[in-house]
Tab-separated table of C-alpha atoms in Angstrom:
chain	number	residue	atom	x	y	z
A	297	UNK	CA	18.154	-10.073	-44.553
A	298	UNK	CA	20.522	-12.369	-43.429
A	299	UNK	CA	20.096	-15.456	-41.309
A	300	UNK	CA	21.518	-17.552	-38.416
A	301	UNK	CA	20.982	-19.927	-35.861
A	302	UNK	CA	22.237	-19.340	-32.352
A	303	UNK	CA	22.594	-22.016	-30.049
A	304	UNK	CA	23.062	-21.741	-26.743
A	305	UNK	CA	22.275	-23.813	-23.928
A	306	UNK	CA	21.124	-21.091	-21.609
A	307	UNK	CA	18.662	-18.611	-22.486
A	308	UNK	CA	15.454	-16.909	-21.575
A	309	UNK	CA	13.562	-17.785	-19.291
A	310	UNK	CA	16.980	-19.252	-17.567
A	311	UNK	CA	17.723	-16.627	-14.650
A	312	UNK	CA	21.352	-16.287	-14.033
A	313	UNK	CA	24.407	-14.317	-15.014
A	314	UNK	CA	24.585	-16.497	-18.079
A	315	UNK	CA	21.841	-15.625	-19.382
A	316	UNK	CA	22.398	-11.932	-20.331
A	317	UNK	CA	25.097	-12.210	-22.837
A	318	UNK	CA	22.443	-14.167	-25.273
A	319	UNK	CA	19.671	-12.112	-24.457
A	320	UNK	CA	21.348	-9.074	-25.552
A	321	UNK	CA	22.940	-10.619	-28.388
A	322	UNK	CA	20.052	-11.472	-29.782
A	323	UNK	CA	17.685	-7.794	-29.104
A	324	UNK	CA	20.675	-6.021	-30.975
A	325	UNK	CA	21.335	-8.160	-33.977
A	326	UNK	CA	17.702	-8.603	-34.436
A	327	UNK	CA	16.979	-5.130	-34.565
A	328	UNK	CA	20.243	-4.462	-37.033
A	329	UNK	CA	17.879	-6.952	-39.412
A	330	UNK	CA	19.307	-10.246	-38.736
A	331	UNK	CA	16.907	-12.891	-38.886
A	332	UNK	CA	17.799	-15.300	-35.625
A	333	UNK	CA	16.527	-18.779	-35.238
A	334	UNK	CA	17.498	-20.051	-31.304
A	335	UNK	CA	18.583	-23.151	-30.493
A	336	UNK	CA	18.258	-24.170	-26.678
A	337	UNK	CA	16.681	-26.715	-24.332
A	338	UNK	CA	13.615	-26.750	-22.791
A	339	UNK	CA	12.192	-24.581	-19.879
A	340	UNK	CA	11.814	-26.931	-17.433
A	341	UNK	CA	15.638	-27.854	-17.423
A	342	UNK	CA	16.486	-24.303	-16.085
A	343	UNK	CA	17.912	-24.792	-12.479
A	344	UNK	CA	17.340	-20.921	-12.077
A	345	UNK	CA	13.980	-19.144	-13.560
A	346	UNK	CA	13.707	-14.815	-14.321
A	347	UNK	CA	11.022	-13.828	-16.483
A	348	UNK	CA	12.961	-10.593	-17.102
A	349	UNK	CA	14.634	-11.221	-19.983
A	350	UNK	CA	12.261	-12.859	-22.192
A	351	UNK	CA	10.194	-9.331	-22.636
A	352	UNK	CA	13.377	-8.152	-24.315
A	353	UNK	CA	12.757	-10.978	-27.124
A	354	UNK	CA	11.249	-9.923	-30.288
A	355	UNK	CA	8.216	-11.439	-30.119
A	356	UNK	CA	8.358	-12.959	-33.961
A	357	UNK	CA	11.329	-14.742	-32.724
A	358	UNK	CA	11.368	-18.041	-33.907
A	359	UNK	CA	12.997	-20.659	-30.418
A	360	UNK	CA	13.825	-24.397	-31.050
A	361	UNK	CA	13.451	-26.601	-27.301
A	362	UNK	CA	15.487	-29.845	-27.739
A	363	UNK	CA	15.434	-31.893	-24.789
A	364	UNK	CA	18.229	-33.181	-22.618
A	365	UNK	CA	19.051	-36.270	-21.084
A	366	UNK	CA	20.433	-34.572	-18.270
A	367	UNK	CA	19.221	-31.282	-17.626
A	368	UNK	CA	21.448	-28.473	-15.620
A	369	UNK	CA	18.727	-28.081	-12.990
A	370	UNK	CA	19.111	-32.036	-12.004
A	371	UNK	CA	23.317	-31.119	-11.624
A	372	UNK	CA	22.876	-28.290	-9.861
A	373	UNK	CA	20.822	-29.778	-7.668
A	374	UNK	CA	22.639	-32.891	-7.182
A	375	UNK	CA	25.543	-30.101	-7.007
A	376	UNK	CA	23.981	-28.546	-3.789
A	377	UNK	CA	22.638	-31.621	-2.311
A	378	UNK	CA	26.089	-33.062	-2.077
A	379	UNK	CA	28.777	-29.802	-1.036
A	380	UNK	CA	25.931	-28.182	1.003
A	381	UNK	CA	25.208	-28.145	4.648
A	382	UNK	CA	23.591	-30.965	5.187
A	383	UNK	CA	25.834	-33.350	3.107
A	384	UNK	CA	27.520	-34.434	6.216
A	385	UNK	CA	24.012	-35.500	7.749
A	386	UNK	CA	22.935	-38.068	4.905
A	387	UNK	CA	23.337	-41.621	5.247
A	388	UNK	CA	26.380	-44.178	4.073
A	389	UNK	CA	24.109	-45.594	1.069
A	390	UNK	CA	23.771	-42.041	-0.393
A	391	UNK	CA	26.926	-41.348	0.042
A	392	UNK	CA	28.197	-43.815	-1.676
A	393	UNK	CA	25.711	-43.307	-4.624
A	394	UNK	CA	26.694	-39.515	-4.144
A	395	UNK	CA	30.077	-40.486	-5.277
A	396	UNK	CA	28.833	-42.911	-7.681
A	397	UNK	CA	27.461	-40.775	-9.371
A	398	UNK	CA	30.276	-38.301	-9.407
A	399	UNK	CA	32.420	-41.120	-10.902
A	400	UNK	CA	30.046	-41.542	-14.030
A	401	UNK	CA	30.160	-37.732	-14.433
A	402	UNK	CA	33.258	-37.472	-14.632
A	403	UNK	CA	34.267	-40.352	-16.681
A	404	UNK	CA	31.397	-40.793	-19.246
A	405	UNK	CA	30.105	-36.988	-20.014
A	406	UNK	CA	33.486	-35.144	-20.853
A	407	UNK	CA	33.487	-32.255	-21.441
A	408	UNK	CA	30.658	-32.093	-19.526
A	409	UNK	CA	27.073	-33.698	-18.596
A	410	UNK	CA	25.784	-31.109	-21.477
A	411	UNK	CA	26.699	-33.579	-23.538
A	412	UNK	CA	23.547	-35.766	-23.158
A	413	UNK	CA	22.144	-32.767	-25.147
A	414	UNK	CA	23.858	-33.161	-28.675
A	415	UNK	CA	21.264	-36.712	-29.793
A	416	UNK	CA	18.870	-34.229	-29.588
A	417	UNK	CA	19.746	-31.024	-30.310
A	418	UNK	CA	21.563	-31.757	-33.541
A	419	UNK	CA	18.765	-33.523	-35.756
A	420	UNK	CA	16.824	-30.097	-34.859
A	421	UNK	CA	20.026	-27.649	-35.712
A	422	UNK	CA	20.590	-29.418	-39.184
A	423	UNK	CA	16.774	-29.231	-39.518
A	424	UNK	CA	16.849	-25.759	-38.852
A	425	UNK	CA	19.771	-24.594	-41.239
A	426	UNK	CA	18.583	-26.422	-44.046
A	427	UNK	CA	14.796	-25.300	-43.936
A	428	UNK	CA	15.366	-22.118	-43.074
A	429	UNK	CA	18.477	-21.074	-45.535
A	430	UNK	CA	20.510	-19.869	-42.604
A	431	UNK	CA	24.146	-18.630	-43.396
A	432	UNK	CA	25.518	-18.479	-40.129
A	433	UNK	CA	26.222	-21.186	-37.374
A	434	UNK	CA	26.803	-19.735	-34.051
A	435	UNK	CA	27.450	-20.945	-30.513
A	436	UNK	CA	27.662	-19.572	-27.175
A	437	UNK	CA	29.332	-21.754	-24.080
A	438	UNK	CA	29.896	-22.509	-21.682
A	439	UNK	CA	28.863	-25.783	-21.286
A	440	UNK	CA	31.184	-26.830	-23.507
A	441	UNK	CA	29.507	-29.686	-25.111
A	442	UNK	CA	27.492	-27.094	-27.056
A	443	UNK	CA	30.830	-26.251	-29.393
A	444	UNK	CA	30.664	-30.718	-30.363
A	445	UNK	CA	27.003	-29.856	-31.376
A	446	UNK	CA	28.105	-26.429	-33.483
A	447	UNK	CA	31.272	-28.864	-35.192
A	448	UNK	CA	28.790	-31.344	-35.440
A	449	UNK	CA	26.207	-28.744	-37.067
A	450	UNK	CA	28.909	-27.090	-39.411
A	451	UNK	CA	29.969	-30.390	-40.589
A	452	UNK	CA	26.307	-31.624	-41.734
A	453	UNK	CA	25.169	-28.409	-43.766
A	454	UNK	CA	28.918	-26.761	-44.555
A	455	UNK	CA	27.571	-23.412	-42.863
A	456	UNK	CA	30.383	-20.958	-41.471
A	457	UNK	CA	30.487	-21.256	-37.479
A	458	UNK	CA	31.705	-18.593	-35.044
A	459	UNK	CA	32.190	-19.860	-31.567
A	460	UNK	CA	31.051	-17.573	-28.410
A	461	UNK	CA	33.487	-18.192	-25.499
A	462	UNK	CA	31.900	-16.395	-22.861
A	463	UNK	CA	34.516	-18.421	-19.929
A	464	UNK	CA	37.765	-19.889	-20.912
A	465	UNK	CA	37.469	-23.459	-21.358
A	466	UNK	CA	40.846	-25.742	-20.223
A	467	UNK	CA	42.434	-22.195	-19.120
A	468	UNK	CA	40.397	-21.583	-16.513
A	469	UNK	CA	41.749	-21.724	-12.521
A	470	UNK	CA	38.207	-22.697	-11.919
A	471	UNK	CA	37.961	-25.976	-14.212
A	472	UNK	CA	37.381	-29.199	-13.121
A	473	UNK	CA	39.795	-32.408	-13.975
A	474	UNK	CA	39.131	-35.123	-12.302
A	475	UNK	CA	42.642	-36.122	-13.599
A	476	UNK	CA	45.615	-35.427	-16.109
A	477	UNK	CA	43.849	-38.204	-18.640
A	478	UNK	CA	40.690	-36.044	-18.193
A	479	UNK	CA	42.540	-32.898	-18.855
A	480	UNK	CA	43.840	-34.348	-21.790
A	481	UNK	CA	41.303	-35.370	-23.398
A	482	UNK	CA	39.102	-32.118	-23.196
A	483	UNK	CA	42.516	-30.167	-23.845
A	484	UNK	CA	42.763	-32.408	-27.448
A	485	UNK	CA	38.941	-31.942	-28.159
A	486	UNK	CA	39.402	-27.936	-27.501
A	487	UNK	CA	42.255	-27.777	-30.114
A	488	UNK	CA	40.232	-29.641	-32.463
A	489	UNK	CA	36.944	-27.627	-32.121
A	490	UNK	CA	38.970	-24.204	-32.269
A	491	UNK	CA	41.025	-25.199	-35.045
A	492	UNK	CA	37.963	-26.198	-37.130
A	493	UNK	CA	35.843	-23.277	-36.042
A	494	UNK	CA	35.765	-19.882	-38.327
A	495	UNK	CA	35.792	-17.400	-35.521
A	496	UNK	CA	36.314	-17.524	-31.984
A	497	UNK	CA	35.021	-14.978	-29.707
A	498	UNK	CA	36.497	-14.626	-26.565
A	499	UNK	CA	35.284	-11.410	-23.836
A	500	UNK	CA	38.974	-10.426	-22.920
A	501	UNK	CA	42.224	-10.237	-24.388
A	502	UNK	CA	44.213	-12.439	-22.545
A	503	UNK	CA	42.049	-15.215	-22.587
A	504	UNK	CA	42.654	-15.142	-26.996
A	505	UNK	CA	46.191	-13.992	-26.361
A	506	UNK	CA	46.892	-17.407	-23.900
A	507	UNK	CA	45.161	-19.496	-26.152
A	508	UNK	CA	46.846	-17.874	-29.294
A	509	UNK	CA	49.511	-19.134	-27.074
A	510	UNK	CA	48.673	-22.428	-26.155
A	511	UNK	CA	47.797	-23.749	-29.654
A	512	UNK	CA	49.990	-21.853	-31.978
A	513	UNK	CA	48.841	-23.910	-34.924
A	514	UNK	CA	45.719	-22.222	-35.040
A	515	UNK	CA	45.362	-19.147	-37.179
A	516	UNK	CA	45.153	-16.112	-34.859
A	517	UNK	CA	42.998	-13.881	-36.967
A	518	UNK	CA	40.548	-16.162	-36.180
A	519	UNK	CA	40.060	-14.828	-32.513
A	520	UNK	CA	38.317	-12.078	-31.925
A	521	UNK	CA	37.743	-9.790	-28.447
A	522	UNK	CA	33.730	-8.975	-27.477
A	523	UNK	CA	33.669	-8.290	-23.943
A	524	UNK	CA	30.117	-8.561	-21.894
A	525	UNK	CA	28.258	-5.387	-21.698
A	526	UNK	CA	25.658	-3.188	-20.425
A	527	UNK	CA	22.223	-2.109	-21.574
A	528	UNK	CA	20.907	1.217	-20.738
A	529	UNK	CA	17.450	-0.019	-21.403
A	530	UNK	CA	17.832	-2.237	-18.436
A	531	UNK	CA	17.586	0.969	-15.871
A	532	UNK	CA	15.422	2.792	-17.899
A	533	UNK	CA	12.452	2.009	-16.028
A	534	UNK	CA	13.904	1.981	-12.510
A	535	UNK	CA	13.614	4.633	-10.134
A	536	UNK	CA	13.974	3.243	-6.597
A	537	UNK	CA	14.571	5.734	-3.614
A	538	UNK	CA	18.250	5.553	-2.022
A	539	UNK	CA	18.585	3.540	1.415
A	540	UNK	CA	18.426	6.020	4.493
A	541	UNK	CA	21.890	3.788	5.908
A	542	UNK	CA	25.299	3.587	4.313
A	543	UNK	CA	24.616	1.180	1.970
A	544	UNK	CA	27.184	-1.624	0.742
A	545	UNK	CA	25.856	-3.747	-2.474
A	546	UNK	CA	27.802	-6.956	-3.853
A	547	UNK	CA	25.589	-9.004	-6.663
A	548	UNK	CA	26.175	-12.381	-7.752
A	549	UNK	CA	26.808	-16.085	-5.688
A	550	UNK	CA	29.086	-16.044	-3.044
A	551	UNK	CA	30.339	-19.780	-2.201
A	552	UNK	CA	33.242	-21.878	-0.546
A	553	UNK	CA	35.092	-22.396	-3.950
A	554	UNK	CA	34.163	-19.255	-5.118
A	555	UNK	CA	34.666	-15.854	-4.472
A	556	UNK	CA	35.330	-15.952	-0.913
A	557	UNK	CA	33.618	-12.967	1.269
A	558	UNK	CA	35.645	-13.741	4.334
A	559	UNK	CA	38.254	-10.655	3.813
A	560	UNK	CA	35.954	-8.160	2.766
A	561	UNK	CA	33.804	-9.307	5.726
A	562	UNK	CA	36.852	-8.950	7.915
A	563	UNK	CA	37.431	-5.442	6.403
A	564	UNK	CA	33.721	-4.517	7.183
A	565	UNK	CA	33.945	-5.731	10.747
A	566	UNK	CA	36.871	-3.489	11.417
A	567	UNK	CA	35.267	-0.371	9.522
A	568	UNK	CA	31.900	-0.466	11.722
A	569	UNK	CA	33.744	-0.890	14.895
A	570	UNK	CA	35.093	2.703	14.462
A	571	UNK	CA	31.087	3.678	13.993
A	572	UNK	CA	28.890	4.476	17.059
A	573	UNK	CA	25.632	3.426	16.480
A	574	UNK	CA	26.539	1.162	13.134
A	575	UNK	CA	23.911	-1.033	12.795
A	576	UNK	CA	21.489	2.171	12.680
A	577	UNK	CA	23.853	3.703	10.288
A	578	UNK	CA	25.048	1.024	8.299
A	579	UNK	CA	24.263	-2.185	5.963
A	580	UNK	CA	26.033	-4.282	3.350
A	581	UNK	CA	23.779	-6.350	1.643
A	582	UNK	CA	24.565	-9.602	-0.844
A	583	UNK	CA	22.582	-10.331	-3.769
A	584	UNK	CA	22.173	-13.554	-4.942
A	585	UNK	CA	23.203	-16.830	-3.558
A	586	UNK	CA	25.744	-18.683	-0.920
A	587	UNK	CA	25.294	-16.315	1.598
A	588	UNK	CA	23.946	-19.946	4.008
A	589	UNK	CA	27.748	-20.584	3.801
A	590	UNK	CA	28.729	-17.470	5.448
A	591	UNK	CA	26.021	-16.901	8.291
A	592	UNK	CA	28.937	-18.398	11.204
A	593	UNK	CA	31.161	-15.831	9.754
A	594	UNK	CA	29.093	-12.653	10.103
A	595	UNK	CA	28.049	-13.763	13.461
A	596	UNK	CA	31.734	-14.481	15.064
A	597	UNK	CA	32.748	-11.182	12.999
A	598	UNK	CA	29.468	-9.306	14.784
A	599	UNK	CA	27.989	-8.132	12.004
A	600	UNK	CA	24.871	-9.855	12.091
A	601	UNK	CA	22.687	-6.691	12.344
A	602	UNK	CA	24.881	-5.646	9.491
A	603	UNK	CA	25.054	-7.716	6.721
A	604	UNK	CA	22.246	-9.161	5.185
A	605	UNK	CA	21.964	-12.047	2.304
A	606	UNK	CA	18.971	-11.880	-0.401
A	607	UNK	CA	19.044	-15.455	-1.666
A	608	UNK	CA	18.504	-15.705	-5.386
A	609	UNK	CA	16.352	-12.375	-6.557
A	610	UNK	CA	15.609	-11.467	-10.617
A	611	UNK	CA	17.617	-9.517	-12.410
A	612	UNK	CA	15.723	-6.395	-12.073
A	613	UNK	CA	15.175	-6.651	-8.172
A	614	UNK	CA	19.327	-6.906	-8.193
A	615	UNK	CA	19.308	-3.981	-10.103
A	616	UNK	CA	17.270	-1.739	-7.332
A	617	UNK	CA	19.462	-3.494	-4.905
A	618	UNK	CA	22.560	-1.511	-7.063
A	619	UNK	CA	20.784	1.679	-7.487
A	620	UNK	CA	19.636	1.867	-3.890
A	621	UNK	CA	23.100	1.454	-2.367
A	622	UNK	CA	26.022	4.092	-2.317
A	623	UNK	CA	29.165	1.750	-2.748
A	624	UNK	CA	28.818	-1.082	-5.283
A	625	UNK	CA	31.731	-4.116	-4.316
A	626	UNK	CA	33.353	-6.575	-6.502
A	627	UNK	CA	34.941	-9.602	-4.960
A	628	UNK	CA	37.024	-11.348	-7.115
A	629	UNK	CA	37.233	-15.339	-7.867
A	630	UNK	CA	40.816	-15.860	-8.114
A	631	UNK	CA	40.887	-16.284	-11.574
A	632	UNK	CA	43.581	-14.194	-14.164
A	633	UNK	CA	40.905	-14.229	-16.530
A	634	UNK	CA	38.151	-11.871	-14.586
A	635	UNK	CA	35.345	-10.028	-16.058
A	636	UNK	CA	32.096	-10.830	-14.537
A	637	UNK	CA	29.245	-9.161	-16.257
A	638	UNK	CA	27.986	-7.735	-13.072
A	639	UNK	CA	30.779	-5.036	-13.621
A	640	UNK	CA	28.782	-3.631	-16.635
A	641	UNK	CA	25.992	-2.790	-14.619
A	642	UNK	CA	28.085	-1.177	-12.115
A	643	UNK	CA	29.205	0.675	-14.733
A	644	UNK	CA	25.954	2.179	-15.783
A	645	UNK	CA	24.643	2.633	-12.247
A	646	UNK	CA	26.744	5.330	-11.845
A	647	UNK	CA	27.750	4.223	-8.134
A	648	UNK	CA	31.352	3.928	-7.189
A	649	UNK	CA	33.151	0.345	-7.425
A	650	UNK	CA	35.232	-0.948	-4.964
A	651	UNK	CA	36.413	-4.065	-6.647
A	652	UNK	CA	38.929	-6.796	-4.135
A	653	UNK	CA	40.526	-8.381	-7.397
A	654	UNK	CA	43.860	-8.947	-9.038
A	655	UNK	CA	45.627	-5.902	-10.574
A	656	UNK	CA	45.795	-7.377	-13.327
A	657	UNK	CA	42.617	-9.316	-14.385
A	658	UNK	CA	40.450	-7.627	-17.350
A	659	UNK	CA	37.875	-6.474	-14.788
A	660	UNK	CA	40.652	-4.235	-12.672
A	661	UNK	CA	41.554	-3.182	-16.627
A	662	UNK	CA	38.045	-1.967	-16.627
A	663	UNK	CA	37.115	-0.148	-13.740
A	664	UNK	CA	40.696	1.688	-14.086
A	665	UNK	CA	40.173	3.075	-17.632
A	666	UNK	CA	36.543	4.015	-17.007
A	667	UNK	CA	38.075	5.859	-13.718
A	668	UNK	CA	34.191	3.933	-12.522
A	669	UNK	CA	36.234	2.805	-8.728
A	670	UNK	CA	39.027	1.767	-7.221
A	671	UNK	CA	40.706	-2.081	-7.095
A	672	UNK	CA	42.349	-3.423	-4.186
A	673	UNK	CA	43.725	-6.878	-3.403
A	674	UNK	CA	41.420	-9.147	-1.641
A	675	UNK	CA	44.067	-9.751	1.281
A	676	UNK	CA	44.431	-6.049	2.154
A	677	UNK	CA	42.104	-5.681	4.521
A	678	UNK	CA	43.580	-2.731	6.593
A	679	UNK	CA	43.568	-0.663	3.549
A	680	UNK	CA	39.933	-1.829	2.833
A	681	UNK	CA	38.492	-0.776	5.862
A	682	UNK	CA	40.511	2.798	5.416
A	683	UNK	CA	38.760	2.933	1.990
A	684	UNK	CA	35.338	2.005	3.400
A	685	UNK	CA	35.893	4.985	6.249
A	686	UNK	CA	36.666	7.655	3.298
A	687	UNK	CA	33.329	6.761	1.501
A	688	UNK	CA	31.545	7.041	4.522
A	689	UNK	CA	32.897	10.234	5.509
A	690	UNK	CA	32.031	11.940	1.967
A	691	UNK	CA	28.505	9.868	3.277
A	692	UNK	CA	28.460	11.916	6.306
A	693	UNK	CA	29.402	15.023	5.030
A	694	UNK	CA	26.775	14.669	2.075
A	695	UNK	CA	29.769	15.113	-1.079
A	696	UNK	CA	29.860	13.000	-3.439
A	697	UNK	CA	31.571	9.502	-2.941
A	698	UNK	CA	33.382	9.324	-6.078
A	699	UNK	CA	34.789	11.580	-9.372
A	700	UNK	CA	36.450	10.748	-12.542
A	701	UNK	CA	34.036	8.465	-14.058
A	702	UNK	CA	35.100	8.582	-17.683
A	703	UNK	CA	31.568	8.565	-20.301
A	704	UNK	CA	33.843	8.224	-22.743
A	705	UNK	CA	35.165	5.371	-22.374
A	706	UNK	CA	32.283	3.400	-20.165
A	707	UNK	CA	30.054	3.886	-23.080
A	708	UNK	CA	32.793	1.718	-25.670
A	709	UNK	CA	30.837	-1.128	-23.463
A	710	UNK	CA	27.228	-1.013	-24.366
A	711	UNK	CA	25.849	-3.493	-26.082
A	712	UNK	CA	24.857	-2.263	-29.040
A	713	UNK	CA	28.758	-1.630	-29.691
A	714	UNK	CA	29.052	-5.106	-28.758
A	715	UNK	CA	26.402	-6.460	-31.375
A	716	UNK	CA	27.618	-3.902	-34.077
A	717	UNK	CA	31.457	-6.179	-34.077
A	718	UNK	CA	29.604	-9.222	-34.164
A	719	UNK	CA	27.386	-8.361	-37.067
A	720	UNK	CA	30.857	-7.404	-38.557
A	721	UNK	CA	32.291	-10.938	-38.130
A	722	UNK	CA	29.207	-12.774	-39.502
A	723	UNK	CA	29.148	-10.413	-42.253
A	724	UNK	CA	33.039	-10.861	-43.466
A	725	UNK	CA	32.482	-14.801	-43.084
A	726	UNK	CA	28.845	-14.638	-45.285
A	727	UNK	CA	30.950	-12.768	-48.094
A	728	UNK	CA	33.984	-15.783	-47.633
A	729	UNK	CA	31.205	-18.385	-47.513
C-alpha cells in the first residue's frame, strides 16, 4: 500500500465548488488502496459549510487541522462587507480601515492571505511524512500559498511532489494585481514553484499548453491534463419529481465581476413576452449566490414572477434543483480558460445544456464532443431567446428537448477515470523516487 499526504486548503466540511475536486480525489484513490493522510485547516475557518461531502470520506481516514492566522471565512466576509450593498452606507472611519486593510492584503500576504497558513501547517506536513513513511507529496490550489507549503514540505523530507492546479494561477483574466511589481513577484514565485515541482496537474489543455508557453525552461513532460469530473454516485439516491412549469436551472454564484446574468436575463425577458400566461408556465431559477445583485434587473426586465434566486443551498439540494428542471444554463465568466465543474453534473443529469460561453474555452470543447447542448455567445441574445422558444416548443408538444448526447464520450469524465491517471502519475514518480 502506498502512501501520501494531500494538502489542500479546502475540504470537507467546506461547501463550495472547490470542494468537490478533493473529495473525489480522495474516495477514488482510497478505494484503489492508497493510504491518504489530509492536510487542511480547521472547520471553523470555512466561509461556506455542506455536510454532503464528508459521508463520502472513508471513515478510517486519517485528517490533519492546522490553524490559520487568517482564515478564508474572515476574507470572504470582509470581501462582502466591503463590494456589497451596503458598502456605500458605512461610515468614513470604516472606510478608511476598509481600504486599510486592503492595502496590507495586498502588500504583505502575496500570493495571497493563505499564506498566514504555512507557520502552521508545515511543522504538521513534515510531521506527517516522516511518521507516517509517506511517498508522495501532493497539493491542490488554489489558494496559492498552499504550493510555498508543498516546496516547503518537499524540501524538508525530499518526498516527490505533484502539484494540483485546479485554476490557473498568474494566467487567469480573473486574477488580482494590485500592480505590475505585484504581478511580478507572484509571476517569479510561480516559475520557481513549477520548475521545482515533479508534476503539475492542470484540468484543461490550454491552461499546460500557455504555461508550457510562458516558462519554456520548464520541462513539459512534467504537466499533465486531469479535468474535473462527475460522480454517478452523487445522483444515485435522488429521485425528485420534474417541475409542472418550463423550468430554467443555472448553479453556481452569480456576481458583478463575475459571470454576469444580465444577457441571458435580457434573452429570457424577450422569450416570455412571446408566452401568454408565462409566469404560470414558466420559471428560471439560480442556484447559489449573488442573485441580491441582480433583483433591480429582473424587476425593470419584468420578470420578477419569473426568476427566482436560492441563496447558497448544499450540494445535493442543487442537484434536485438540476434534475427537476428541463434546460440546464451555463453562463460563462469571461475567462479563455473555462471549465467549471458544474458542467460535469450537467453532464450526468442527462438535461440539455445551453451554455452562453466562448467558442473556444474547454467547457464549449466539452459540451460539443459529448453532443450534451448547445454553446452560444453571451452577447447574442436574439438567438438566445430563439433557442429558448425551440425548447419550449418540444416542452409543449411533450418531445424530447434534446438528442445526440454521446455516452461514449461523457463517460471519459467520471471520476474514477480521473483518479485512475492520477494513481498513474504518483505511481511512475514512487518508482523514480
Amino acid at each position: 500500500m502506498k502512501k501520501a499526504l494531500f494538502i489542500s486548503y479546502y475540504f470537507p466540511p467546506s461547501g463550495g465548488g472547490g470542494v468537490k475536486r478533493p473529495t473525489k480525489y480522495v474516495k477514488f484513490l482510497t478505494a484503489m488502496g492508497w493510504d491518504l493522510t489530509v492536510l487542511t485547516v480547521p472547520e471553523k475557518s470555512y466561509f461556506l459549510k455542506d455536510d454532503k461531502f464528508l459521508h463520502e470520506l472513508p471513515p478510517d481516514l486519517k485528517i490533519i487541522r492546522a490553524r490559520t492566522l487568517i482564515s478564508k471565512k474572515r476574507t470572504d466576509e470582509f470581501r462582502l462587507k466591503s463590494l456589497g450593498k451596503d458598502a456605500k452606507e458605512i461610515g468614513l472611519f470604516a472606510k478608511l480601515k476598509n481600504r486599510a486593510l486592503w492595502i496590507i492584503r495586498d502588500w504583505f500576504f502575496i500570493p495571497d492571505v493563505q499564506v498566514s497558513w504555512i507557520p502552521f501547517a508545515l511543522p504538521k506536513a513534515i510531521r506527517a511524512v516522516r511518521k507516517g513513511d509517506i511517498d508522495i507529496i501532493w497539493t491542490k490550489c488554489p489558494p496559492y500559498s498552499v504550493l510555498i507549503l508543498g516546496a516547503l514540505a518537499k524540501f524538508f523530507t525530499g518526498r516527490p511532489w505533484v502539484i494540483d492546479l485546479a485554476d490557473p494561477w498568474t494566467l487567469a483574466t480573473y486574477a488580482y494585481f494590485p500592480n505590475s511589481i505585484s504581478k511580478k513577484i507572484n509571476e517569479l514565485m510561480e516559475k520557481r514553484l513549477f520548475k521545482y515541482a515533479d508534476r503539475i496537474v492542470t484540468v484543461a489543455d490550454n491552461i499546460a499548453d500557455d504555461y508550457i508557453a510562458k516558462y519554456p525552461g520548464i520541462d513539459k513532460r512534467k504537466y499533465a491534463v486531469i479535468p474535473n469530473g462527475f460522480d454517478d454516485d452523487d445522483h444515485t439516491e435522488l429521485r425528485p419529481a420534474q417541475n409542472s412549469k418550463f423550468t430554467l436551472c443555472h448553479t453556481g454564484r452569480i456576481d458583478l465581476a463575475n459571470r454576469d446574468p444580465n444577457n441571458f436575463l435580457e434573452s429570457l425577458s424577450r422569450f416570455i413576452a412571446d408566452i401568454p400566461d408565462a409566469e404560470s408556465k414558466v420559471q428560471a431559477i439560480f442556484v447559489g449566490g449573488g442573485g441580491e445583485y441582480w433583483l433591480d434587473a429582473v424587476r425593470k426586465k419584468g420578470l420578477g414572477k419569473i426568476v427566482k434566486f436560492t441563496g447558497n443551498v448544499s450540494h445535493e439540494k442543487s442537484l434536485e434543483y438540476q434534475l427537476t428542471s428541463h434546460l440546464l444554463v451555463l453562463i460563462g465568466g469571461g475567462s479563455k480558460y473555462e471549465q467549471t465543474g458544474k458542467i460535469f453534473e450537467y453532464l450526468v443529469s442527462e438535461k440539455p445544456i445551453l451554455a452562453l460561453i466562448g467558442a473556444n474555452t474547454p467547457a464549449a470543447g466539452i459540451i460539443e464532443k459529448t453532443g450534451a447542448g448547445l454553446v452560444i455567445s453571451g452577447d447574442e441574445i436574439d438567438r438566445c431567446a430563439s433557442v429558448l422558444r425551440d425548447f419550449y416548443d418540444h416542452y409543449k408538444a411533450g418531445s424530447t428537448l434534446w438528442k445526440g448526447r454521446n455516452a461514449e464520450e461523457i463517460d471519459r469524465y467520471n471520476w474514477n477515470n480521473h483518479a485512475l491517471k492520477l494513481h498513474g502519475i504518483f505511481m511512475e514518480l514512487n518508482e523514480k523516487a
